[in-house]
PDB file of C-alpha atoms in Angstrom:
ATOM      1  CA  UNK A  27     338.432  -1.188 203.839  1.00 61.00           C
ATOM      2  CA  UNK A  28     341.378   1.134 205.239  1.00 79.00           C
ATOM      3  CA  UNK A  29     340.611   3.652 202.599  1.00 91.00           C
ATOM      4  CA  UNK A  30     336.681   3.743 203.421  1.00 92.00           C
ATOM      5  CA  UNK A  31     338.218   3.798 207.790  1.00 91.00           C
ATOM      6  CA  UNK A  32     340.389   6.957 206.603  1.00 92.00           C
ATOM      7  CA  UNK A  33     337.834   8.841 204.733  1.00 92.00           C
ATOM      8  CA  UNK A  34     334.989   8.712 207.773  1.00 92.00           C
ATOM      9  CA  UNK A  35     337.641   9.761 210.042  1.00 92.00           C
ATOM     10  CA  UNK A  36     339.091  12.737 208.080  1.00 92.00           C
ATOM     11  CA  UNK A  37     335.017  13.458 207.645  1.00 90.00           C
ATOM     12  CA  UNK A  38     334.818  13.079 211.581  1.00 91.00           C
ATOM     13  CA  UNK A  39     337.907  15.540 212.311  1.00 92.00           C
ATOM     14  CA  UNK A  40     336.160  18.066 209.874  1.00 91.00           C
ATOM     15  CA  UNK A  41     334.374  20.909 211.265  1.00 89.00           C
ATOM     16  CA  UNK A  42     330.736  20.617 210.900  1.00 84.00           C
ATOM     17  CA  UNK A  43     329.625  23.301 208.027  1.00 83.00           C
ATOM     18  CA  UNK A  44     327.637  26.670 208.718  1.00 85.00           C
ATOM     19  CA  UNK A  45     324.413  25.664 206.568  1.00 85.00           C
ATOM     20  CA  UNK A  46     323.477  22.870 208.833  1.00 85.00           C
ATOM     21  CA  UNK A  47     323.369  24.664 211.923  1.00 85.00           C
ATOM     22  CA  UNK A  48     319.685  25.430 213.012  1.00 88.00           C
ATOM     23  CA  UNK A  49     318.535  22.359 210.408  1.00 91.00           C
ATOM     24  CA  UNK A  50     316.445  20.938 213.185  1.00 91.00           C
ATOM     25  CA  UNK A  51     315.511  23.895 214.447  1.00 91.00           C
ATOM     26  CA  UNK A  52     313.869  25.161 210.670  1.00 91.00           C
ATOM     27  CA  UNK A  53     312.411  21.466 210.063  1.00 91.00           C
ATOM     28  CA  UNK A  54     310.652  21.514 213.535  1.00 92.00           C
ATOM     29  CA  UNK A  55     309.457  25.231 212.781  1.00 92.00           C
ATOM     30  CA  UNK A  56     308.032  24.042 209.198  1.00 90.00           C
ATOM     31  CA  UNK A  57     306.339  21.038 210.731  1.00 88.00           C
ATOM     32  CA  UNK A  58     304.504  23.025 213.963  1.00 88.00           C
ATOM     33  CA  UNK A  59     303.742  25.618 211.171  1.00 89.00           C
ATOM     34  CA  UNK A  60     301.771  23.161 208.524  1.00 82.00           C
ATOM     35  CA  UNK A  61     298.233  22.482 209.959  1.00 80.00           C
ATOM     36  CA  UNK A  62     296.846  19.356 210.673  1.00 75.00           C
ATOM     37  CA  UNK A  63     294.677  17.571 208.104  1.00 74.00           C
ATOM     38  CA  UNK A  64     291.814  15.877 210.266  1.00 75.00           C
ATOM     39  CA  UNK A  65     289.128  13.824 209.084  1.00 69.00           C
ATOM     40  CA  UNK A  66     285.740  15.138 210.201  1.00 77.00           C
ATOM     41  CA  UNK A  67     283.358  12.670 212.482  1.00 82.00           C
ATOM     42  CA  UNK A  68     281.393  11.682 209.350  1.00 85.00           C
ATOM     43  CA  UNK A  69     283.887  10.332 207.684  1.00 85.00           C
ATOM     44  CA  UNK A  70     284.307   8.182 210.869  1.00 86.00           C
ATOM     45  CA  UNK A  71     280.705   7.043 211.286  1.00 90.00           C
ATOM     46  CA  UNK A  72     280.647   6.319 207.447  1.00 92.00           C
ATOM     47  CA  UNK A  73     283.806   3.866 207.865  1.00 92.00           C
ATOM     48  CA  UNK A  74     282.159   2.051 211.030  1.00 93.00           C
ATOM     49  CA  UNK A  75     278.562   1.711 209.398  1.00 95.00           C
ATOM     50  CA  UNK A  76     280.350   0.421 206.794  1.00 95.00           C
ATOM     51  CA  UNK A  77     282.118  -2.237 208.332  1.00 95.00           C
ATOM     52  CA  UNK A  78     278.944  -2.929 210.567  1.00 94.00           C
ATOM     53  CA  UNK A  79     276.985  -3.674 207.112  1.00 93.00           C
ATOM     54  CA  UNK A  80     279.696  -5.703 205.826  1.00 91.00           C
ATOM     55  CA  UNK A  81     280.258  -7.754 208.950  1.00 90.00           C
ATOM     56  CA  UNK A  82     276.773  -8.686 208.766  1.00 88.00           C
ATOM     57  CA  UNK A  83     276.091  -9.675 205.580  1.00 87.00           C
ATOM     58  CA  UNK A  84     279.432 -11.801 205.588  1.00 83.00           C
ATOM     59  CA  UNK A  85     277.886 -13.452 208.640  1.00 82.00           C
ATOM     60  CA  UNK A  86     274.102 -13.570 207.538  1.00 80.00           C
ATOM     61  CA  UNK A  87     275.081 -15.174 204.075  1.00 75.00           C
ATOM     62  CA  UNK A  88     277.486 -17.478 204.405  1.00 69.00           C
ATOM     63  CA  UNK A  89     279.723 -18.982 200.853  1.00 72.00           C
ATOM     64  CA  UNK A  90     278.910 -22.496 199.894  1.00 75.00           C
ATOM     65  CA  UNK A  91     281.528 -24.574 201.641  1.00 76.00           C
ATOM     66  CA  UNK A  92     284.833 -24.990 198.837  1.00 71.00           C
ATOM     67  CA  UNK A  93     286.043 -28.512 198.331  1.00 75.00           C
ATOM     68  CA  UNK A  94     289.844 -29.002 196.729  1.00 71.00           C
ATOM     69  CA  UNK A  95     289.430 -31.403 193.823  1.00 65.00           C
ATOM     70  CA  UNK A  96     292.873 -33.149 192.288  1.00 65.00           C
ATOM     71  CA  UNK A  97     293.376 -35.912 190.331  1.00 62.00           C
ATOM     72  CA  UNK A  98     297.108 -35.749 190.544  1.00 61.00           C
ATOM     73  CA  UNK A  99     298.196 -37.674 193.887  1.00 59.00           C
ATOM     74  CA  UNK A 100     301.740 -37.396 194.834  1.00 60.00           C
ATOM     75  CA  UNK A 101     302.217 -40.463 197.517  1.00 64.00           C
ATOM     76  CA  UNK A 102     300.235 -42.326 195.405  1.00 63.00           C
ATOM     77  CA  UNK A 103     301.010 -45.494 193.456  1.00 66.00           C
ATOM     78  CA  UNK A 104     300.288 -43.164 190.251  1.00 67.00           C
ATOM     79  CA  UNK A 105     302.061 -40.137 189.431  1.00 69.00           C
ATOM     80  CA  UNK A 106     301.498 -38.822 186.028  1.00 69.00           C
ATOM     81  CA  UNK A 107     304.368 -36.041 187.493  1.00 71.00           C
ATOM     82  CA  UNK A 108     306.723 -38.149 189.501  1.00 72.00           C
ATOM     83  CA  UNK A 109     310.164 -37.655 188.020  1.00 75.00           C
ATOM     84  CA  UNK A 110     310.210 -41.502 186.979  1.00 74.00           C
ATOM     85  CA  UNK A 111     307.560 -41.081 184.403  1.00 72.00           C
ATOM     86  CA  UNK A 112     308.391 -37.255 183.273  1.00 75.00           C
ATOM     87  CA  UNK A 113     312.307 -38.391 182.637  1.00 78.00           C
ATOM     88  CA  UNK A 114     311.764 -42.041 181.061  1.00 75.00           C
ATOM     89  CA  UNK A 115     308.130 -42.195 180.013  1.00 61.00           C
ATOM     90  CA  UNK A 116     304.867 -43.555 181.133  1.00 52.00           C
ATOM     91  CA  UNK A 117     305.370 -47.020 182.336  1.00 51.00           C
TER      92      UNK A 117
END
C-alpha cells in the first residue's frame, strides 16, 4: 500500500503534460459541432397510437385467470422432496 501512496504522489508533484491542455475545450467543440439526431413527430404519434391500441386490447380482452397447480407440498405430512425421504428412502 506505501508503494501504490508513493506512486500517486510522485504522479501528483508531476507537471501536468502539454497534450492535455485544451482536452475539454476540443471535446466540447466536437460535441456543439455534431448535429442533433431528432426523431420527427410521426415517429411520435406512431409510438402513442401504438400504445393506445395495445392498452386497449389488453383491457378489452382480458387472459383466462392462471391457477398454480402442485402436487408437491412442503409443510405437508408428505414430502416426496423433504431431505428425510431423498437421504434414507421413501418411508
Amino acid at each position: 500500500m506505501d508503494d501504490l501512496d508513493k506512486v500517486l504522489k510522485r504522479l501528483a508533484n508531476e507537471p501536468m503534460p502539454a497534450s492535455l491542455d485544451g482536452v475539454e475545450a476540443r471535446v466540447l467543440a466536437r460535441i456543439a459541432a455534431r448535429p442533433a439526431v431528432r426523431a420527427g413527430m410521426g415517429v411520435g404519434a406512431m409510438t402513442i397510437a401504438a400504445a393506445l391500441v395495445m392498452g386497449i386490447f389488453g383491457a378489452g380482452f382480458p387472459a383466462r385467470e392462471a391457477r398454480a397447480v402442485s402436487v408437491l407440498s412442503p409443510l405437508g405430512p408428505v414430502s416426496p422432496l423433504a431431505p428425510s425421504n431423498l437421504l434414507i428412502g421413501a418411508p
